[in-house]
PDB file of C-alpha atoms in Angstrom:
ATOM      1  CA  UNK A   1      66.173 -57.604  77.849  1.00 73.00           C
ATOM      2  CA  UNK A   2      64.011 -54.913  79.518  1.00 87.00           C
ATOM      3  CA  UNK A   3      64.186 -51.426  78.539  1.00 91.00           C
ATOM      4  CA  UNK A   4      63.942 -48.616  80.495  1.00 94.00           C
ATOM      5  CA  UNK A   5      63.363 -44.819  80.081  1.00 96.00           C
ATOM      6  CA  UNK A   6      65.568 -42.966  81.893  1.00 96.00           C
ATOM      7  CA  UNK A   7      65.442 -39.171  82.482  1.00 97.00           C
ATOM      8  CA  UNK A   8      68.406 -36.673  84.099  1.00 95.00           C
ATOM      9  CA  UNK A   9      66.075 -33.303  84.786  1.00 95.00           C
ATOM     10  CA  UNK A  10      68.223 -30.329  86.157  1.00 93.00           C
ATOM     11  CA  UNK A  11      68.245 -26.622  86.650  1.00 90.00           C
ATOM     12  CA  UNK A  12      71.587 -26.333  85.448  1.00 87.00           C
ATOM     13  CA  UNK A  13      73.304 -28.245  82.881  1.00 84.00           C
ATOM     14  CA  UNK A  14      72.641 -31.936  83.795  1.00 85.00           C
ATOM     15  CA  UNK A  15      75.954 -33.141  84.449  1.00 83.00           C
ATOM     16  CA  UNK A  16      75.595 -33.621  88.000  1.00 84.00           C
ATOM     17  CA  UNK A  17      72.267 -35.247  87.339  1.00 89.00           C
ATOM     18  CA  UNK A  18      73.695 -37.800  85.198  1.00 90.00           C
ATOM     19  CA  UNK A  19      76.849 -38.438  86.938  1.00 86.00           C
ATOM     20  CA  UNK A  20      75.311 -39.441  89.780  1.00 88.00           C
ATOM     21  CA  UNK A  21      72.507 -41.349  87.362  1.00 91.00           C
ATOM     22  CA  UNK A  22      74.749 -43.399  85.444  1.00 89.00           C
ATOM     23  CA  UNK A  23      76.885 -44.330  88.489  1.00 87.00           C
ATOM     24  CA  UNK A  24      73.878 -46.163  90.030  1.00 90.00           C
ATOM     25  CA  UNK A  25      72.696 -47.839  86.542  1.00 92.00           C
ATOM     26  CA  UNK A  26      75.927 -49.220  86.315  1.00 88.00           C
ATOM     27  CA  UNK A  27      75.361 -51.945  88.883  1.00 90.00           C
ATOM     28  CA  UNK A  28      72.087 -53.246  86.952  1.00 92.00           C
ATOM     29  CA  UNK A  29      72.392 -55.523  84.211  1.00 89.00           C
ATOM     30  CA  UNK A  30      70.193 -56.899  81.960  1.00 90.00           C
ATOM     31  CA  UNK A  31      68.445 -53.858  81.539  1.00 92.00           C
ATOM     32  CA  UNK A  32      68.478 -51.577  78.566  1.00 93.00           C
ATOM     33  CA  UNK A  33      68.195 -48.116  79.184  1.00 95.00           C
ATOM     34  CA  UNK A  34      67.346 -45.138  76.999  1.00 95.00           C
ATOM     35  CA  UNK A  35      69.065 -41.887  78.100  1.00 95.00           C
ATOM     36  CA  UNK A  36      67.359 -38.623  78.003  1.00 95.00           C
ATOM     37  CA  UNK A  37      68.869 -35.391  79.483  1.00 94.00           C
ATOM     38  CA  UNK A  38      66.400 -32.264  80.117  1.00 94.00           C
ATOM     39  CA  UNK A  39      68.586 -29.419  81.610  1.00 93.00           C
ATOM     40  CA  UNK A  40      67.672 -26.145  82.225  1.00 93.00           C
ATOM     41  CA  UNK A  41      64.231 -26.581  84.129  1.00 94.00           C
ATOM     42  CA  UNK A  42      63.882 -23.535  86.041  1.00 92.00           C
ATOM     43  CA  UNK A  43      60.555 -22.928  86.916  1.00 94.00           C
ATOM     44  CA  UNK A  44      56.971 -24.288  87.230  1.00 95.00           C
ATOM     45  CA  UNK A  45      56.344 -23.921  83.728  1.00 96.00           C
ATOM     46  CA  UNK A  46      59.232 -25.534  82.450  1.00 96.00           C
ATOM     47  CA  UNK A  47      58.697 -28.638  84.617  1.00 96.00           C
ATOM     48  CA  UNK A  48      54.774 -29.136  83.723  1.00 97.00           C
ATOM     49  CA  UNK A  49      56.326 -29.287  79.951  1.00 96.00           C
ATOM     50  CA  UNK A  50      59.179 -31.677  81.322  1.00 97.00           C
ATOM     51  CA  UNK A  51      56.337 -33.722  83.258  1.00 97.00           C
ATOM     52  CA  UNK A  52      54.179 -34.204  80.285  1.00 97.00           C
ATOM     53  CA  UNK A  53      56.862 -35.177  78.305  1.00 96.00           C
ATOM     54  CA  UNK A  54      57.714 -37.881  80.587  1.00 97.00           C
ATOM     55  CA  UNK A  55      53.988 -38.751  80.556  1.00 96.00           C
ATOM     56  CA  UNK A  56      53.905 -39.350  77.209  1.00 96.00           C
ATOM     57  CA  UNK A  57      56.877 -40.994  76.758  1.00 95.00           C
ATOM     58  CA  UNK A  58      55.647 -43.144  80.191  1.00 95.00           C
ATOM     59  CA  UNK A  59      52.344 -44.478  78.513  1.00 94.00           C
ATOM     60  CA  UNK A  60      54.279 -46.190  75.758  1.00 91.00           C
ATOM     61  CA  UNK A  61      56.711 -47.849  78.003  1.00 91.00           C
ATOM     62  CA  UNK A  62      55.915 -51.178  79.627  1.00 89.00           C
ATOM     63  CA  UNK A  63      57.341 -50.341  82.680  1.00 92.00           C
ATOM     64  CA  UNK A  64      57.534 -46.651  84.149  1.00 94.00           C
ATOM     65  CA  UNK A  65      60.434 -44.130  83.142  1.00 96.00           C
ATOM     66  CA  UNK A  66      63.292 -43.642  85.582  1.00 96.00           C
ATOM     67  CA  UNK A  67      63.888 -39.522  86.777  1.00 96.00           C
ATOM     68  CA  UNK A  68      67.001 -38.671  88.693  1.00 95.00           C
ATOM     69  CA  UNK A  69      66.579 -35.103  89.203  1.00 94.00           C
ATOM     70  CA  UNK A  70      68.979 -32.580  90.493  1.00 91.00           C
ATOM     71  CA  UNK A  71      66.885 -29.364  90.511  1.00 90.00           C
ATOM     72  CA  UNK A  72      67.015 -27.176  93.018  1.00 86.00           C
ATOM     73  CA  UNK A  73      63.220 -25.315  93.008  1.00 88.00           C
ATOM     74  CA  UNK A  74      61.273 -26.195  95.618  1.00 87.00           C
ATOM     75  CA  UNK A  75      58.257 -24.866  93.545  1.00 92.00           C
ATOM     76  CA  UNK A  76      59.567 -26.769  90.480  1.00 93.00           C
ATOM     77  CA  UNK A  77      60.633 -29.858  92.013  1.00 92.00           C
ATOM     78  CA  UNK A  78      57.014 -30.134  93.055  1.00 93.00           C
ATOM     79  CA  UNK A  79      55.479 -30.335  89.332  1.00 96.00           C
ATOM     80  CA  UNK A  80      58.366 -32.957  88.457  1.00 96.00           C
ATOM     81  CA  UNK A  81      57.142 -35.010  91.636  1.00 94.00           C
ATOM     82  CA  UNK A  82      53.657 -35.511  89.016  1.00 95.00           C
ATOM     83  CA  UNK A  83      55.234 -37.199  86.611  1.00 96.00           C
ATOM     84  CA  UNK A  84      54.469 -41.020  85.953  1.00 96.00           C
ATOM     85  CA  UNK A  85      57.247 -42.275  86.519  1.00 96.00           C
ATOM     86  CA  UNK A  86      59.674 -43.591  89.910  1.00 95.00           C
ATOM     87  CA  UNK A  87      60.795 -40.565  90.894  1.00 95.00           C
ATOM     88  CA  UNK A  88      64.670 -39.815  92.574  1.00 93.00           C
ATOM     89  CA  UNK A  89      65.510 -36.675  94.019  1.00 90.00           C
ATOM     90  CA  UNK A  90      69.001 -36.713  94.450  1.00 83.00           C
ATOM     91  CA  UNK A  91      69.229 -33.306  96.570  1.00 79.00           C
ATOM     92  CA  UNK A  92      66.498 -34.376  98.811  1.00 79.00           C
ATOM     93  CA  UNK A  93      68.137 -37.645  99.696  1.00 79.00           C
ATOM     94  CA  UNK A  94      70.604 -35.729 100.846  1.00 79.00           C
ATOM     95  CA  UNK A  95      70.498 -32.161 101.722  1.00 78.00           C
ATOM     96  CA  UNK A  96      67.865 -32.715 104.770  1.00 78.00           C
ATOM     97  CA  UNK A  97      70.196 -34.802 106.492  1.00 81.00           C
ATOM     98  CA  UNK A  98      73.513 -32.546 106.066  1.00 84.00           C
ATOM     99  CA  UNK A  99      71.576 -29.560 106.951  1.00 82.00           C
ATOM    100  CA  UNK A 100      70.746 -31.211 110.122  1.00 83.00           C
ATOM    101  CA  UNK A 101      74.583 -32.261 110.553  1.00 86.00           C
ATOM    102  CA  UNK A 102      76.207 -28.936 109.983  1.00 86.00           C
ATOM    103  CA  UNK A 103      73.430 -26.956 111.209  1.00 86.00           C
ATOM    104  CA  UNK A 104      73.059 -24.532 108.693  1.00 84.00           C
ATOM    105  CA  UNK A 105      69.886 -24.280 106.488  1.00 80.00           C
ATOM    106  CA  UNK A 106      70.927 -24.619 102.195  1.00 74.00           C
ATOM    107  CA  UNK A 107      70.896 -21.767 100.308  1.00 66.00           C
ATOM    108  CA  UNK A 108      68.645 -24.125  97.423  1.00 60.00           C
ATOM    109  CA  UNK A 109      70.477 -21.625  95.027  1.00 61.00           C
ATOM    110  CA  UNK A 110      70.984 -22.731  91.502  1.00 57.00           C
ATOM    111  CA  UNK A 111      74.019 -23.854  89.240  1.00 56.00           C
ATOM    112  CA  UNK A 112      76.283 -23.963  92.531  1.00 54.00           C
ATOM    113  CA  UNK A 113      77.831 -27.583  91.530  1.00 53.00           C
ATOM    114  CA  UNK A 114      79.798 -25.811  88.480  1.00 50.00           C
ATOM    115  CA  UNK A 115      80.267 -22.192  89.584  1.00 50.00           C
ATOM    116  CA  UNK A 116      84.286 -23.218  89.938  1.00 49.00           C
ATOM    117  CA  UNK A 117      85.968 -20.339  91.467  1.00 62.00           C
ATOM    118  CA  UNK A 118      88.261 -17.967  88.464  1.00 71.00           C
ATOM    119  CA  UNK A 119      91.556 -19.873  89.765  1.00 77.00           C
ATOM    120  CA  UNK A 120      90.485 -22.753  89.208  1.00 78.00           C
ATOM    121  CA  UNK A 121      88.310 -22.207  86.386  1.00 79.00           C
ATOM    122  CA  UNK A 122      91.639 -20.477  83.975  1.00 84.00           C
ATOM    123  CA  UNK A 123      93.913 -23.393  85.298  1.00 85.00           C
ATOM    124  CA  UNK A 124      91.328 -26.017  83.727  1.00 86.00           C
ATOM    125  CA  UNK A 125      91.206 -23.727  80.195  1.00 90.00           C
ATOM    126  CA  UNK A 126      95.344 -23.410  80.084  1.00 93.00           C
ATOM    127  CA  UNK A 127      95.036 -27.719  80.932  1.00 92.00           C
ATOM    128  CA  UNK A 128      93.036 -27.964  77.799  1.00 92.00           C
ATOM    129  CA  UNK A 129      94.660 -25.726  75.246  1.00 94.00           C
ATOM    130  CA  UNK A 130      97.882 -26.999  76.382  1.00 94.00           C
ATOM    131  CA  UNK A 131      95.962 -31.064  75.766  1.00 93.00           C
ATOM    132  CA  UNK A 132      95.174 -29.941  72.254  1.00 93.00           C
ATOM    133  CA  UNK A 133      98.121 -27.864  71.824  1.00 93.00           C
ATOM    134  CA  UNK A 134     100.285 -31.336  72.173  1.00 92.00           C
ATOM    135  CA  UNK A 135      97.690 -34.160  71.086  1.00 92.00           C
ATOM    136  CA  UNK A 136      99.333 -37.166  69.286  1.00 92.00           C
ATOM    137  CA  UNK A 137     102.787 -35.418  69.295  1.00 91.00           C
ATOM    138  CA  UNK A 138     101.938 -32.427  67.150  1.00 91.00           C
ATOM    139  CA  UNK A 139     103.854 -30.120  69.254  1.00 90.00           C
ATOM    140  CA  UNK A 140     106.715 -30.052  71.579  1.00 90.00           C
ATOM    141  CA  UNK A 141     106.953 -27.092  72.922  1.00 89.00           C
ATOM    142  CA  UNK A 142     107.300 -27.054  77.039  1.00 91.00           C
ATOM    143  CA  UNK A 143     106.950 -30.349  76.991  1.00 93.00           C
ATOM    144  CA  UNK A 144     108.511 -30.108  80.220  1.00 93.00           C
ATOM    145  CA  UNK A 145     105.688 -28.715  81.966  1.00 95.00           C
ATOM    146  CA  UNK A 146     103.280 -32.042  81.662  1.00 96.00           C
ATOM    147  CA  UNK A 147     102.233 -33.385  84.326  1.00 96.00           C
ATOM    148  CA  UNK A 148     101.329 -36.622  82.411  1.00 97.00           C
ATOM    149  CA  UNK A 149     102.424 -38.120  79.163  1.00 97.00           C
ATOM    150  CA  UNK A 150     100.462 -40.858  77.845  1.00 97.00           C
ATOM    151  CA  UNK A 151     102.156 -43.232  75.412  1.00 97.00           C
ATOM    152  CA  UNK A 152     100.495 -46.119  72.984  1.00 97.00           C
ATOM    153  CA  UNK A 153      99.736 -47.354  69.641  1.00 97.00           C
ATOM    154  CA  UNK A 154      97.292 -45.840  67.619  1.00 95.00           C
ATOM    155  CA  UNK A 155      94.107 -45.506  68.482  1.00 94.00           C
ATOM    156  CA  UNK A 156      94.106 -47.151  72.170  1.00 96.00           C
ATOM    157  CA  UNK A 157      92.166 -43.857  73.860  1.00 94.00           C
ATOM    158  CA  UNK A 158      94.793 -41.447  74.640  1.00 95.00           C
ATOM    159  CA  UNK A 159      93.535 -38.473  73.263  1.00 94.00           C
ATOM    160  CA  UNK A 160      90.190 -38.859  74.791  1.00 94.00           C
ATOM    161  CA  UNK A 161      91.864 -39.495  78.272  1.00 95.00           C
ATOM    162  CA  UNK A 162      94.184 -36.676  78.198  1.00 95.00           C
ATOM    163  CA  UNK A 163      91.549 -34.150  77.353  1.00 94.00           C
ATOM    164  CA  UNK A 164      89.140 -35.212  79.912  1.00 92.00           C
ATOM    165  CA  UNK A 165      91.742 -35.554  82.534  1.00 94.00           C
ATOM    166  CA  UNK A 166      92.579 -31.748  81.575  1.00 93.00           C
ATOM    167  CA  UNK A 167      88.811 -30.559  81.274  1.00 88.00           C
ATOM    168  CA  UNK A 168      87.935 -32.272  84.395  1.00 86.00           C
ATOM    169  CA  UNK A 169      90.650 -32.029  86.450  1.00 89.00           C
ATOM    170  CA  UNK A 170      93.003 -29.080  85.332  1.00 91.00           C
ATOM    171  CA  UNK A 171      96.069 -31.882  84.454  1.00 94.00           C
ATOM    172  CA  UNK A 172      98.459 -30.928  81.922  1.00 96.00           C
ATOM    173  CA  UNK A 173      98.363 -34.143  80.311  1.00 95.00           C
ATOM    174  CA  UNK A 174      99.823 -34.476  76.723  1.00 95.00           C
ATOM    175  CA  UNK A 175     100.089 -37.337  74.426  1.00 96.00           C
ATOM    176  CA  UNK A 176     102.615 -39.539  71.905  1.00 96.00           C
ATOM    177  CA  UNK A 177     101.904 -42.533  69.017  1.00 95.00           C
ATOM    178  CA  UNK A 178     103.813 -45.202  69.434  1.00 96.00           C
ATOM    179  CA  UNK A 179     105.169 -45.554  65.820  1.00 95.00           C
ATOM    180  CA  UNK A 180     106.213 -48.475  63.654  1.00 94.00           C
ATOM    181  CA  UNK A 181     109.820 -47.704  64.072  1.00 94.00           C
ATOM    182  CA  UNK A 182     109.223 -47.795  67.865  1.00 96.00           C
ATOM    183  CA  UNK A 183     107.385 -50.887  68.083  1.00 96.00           C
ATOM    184  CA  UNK A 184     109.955 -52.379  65.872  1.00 95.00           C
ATOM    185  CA  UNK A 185     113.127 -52.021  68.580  1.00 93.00           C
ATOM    186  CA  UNK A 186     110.955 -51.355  71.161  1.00 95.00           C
ATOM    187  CA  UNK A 187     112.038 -47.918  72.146  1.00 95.00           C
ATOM    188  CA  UNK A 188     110.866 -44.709  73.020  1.00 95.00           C
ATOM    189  CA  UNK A 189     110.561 -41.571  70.632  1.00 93.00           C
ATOM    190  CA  UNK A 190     113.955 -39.887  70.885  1.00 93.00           C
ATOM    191  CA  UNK A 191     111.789 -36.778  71.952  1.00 94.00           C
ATOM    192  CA  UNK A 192     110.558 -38.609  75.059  1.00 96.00           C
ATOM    193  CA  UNK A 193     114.013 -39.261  76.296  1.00 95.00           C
ATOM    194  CA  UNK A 194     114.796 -37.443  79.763  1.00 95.00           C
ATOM    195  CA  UNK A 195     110.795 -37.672  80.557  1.00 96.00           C
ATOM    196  CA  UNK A 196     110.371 -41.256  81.648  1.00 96.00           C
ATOM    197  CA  UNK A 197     108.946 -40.476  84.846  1.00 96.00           C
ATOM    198  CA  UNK A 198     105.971 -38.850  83.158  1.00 96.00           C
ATOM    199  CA  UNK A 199     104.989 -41.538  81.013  1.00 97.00           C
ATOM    200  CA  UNK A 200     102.403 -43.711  81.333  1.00 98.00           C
ATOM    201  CA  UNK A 201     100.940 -46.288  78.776  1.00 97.00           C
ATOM    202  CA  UNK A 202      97.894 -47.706  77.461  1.00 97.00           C
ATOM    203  CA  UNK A 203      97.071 -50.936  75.913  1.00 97.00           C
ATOM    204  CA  UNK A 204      93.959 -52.770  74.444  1.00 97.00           C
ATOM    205  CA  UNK A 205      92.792 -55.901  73.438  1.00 97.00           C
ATOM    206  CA  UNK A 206      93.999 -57.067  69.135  1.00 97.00           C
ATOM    207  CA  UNK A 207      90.032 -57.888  68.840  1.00 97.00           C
ATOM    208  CA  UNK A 208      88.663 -53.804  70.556  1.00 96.00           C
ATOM    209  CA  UNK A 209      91.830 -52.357  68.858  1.00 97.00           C
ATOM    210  CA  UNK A 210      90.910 -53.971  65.415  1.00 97.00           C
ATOM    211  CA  UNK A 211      87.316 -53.498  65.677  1.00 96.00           C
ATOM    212  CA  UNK A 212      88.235 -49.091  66.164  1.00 95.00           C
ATOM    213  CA  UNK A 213      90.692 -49.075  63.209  1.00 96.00           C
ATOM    214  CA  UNK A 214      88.382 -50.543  61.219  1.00 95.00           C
ATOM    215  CA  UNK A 215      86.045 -47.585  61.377  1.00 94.00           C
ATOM    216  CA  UNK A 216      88.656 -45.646  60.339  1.00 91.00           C
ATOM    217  CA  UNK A 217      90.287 -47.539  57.548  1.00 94.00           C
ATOM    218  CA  UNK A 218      88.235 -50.701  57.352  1.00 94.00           C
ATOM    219  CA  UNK A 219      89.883 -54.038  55.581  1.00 94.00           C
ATOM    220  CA  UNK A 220      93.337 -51.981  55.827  1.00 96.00           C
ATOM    221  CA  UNK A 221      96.152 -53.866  57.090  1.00 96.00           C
ATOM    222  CA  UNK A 222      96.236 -51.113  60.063  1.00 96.00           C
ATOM    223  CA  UNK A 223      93.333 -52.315  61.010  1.00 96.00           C
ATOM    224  CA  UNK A 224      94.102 -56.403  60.922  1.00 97.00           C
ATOM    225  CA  UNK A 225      93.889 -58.341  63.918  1.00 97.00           C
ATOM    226  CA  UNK A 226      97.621 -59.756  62.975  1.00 97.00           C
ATOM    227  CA  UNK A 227      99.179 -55.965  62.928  1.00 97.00           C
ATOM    228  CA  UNK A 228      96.904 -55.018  66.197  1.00 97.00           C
ATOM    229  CA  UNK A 229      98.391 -58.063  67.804  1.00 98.00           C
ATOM    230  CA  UNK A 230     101.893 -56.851  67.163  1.00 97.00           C
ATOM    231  CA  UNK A 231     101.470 -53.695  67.845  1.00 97.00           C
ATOM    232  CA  UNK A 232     100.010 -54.321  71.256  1.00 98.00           C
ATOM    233  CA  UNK A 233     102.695 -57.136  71.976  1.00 97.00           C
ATOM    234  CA  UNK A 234     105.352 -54.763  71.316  1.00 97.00           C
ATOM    235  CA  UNK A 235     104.061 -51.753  73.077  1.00 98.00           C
ATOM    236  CA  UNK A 236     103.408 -53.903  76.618  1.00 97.00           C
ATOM    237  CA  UNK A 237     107.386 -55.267  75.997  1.00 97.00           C
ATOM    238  CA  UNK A 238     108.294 -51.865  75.958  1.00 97.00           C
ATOM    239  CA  UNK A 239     106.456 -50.898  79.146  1.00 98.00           C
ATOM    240  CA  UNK A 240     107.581 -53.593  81.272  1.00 97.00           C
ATOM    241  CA  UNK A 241     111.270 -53.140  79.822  1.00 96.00           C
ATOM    242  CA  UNK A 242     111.447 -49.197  81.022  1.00 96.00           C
ATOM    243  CA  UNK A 243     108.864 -50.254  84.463  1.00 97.00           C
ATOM    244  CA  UNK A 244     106.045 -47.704  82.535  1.00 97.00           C
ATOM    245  CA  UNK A 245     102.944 -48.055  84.359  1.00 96.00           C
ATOM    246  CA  UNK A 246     100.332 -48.985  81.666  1.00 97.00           C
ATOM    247  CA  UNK A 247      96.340 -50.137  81.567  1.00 95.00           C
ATOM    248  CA  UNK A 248      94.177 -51.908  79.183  1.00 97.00           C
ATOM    249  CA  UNK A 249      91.540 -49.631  77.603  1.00 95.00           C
ATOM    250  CA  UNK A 250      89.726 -52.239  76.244  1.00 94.00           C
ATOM    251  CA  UNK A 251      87.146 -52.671  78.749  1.00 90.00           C
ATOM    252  CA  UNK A 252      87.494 -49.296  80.677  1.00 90.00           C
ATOM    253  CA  UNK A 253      85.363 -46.143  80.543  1.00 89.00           C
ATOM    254  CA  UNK A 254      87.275 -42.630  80.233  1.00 90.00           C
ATOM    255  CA  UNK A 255      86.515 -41.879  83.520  1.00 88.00           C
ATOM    256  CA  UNK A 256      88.163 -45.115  85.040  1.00 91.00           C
ATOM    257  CA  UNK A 257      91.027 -44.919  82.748  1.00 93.00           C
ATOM    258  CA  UNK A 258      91.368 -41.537  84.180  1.00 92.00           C
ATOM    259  CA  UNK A 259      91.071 -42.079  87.657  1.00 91.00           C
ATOM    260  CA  UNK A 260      93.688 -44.847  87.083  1.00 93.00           C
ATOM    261  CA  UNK A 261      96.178 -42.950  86.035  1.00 94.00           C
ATOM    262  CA  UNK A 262      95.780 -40.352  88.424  1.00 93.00           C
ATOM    263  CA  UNK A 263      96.129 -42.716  91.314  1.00 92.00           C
ATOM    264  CA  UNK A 264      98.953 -44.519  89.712  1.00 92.00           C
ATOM    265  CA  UNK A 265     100.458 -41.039  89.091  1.00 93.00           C
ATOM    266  CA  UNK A 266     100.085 -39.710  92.585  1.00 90.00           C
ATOM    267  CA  UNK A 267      98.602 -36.734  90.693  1.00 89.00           C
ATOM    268  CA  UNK A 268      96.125 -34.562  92.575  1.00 77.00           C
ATOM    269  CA  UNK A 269      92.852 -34.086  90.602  1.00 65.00           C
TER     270      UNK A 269
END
């Protein structure tokens, strides 16, 4: 398998940078690559320390570094473009072309992509406290205003997926455990009663689910392929018995489990 560097420079915090990054890598297999994020390059300076960097990292490699760069500088996009190494400048494949649609010249100012207006901004910090708040059932209280209730056995990804759909997307999303006495009927947690049309579950594979436990309480019979298996059986009986909506986490990232449920949902990101 070939590996390749791969670096996500920005003037900001490098999200953008590797969103965009990691999208396109996606469709390449057979290729290892090695994930660096530099944020934060301002100026001039910054970048001739960022370019020698890659440099030196470049004249190790076989093959030459990947840079997906989202920085903003004109002056300091101009050092990066030095740097030994195949060089993508995700503004510039773009912004040149909508300036000359809308007619209007950038502003090329910096740390625009997350500057999220106040509204917008307190409704995604209530999201999360509220996430945390309710995570795995701890807590109850206005339960009635989520937006999204996910439902599964231990350790499928729900509390990953309800706090990134509350970070990213402001969604009051909230989470329950699918217990042993549930599995066993199958029925829902009396406290979920009156809420159906909120929930939604998740699944996995026995193999994925037994291969997580086991990092938590490895050899335990948790963590056995035979109790994973039942758990999972009982869990999708009780989905398709109340018509809950569910997906299989087992192969999914965060992101597409998220995006899932939103579109299931009808829920407005």
């Amino acid at each position: 398998m070939t590996t390749r560097h791969v670096f996500f420079v920005s003037d900001g915090t490098g999200i953008t940078a590797e969103t965009l990054g990691n999208t396109l890598l996606t469709q390449f297999e057979g290729v290892e690559f090695v994930k660096t994020s530099l944020p934060f390059i301002t100026t001039p300076e910054k970048a001739r320390v960022t370019v020698d960097y890659i440099n030196h990292i470049a004249e190790d490699s076989a093959c030459k570094p990947l840079v997906f760069s989202t920085t903003v500088s004109d002056a300091a996009r101009a050092v990066l473009r030095e740097c030994n190494a195949h060089f993508l400048d995700l503004f510039d494949t773009y912004i040149h072309g909508l300036e000359k649609e809308l007619g209007v010249v950038s502003t090329h100012a910096q740390g625009r992509a997350h500057s999220a207006n106040s509204r917008r901004y307190d409704a995604r910090i209530e999201a999360i406290n509220y996430s945390l708040e309710h995570d795995d059932g701890q807590s109850v209280r206005d339960l009635s205003k989520a937006e999204l209730i996910l439902i599964a056995p231990s350790r499928c990804g729900k509390t990953p997926t309800t706090l990134y759909l509350a970070m990213q997307h402001g969604i009051f999303a909230t989470n329950f455990p699918l217990l042993d006495e549930d599995l066993e009927k199958p029925a829902l947690p009396k406290t979920l009663l009156g809420y159906e049309s909120k929930l939604f579950g998740v699944t996995s594979e026995p193999d994925r689910l037994s291969q997580v436990r086991n990092e938590r309480r490895p050899g335990s019979r948790y963590a056995s392929i035979a109790q994973c298996s039942y758990e999972l059986r009982q869990a999708e009986t009780l989905y398709r018995k109340l018509q809950i909506p569910f997906v299989n986490s087992a192969n999914m990232s965060i992101e597409e489990m998220a995006a899932t449920v939103l579109h299931e949902k009808g829920l407005r990101r």
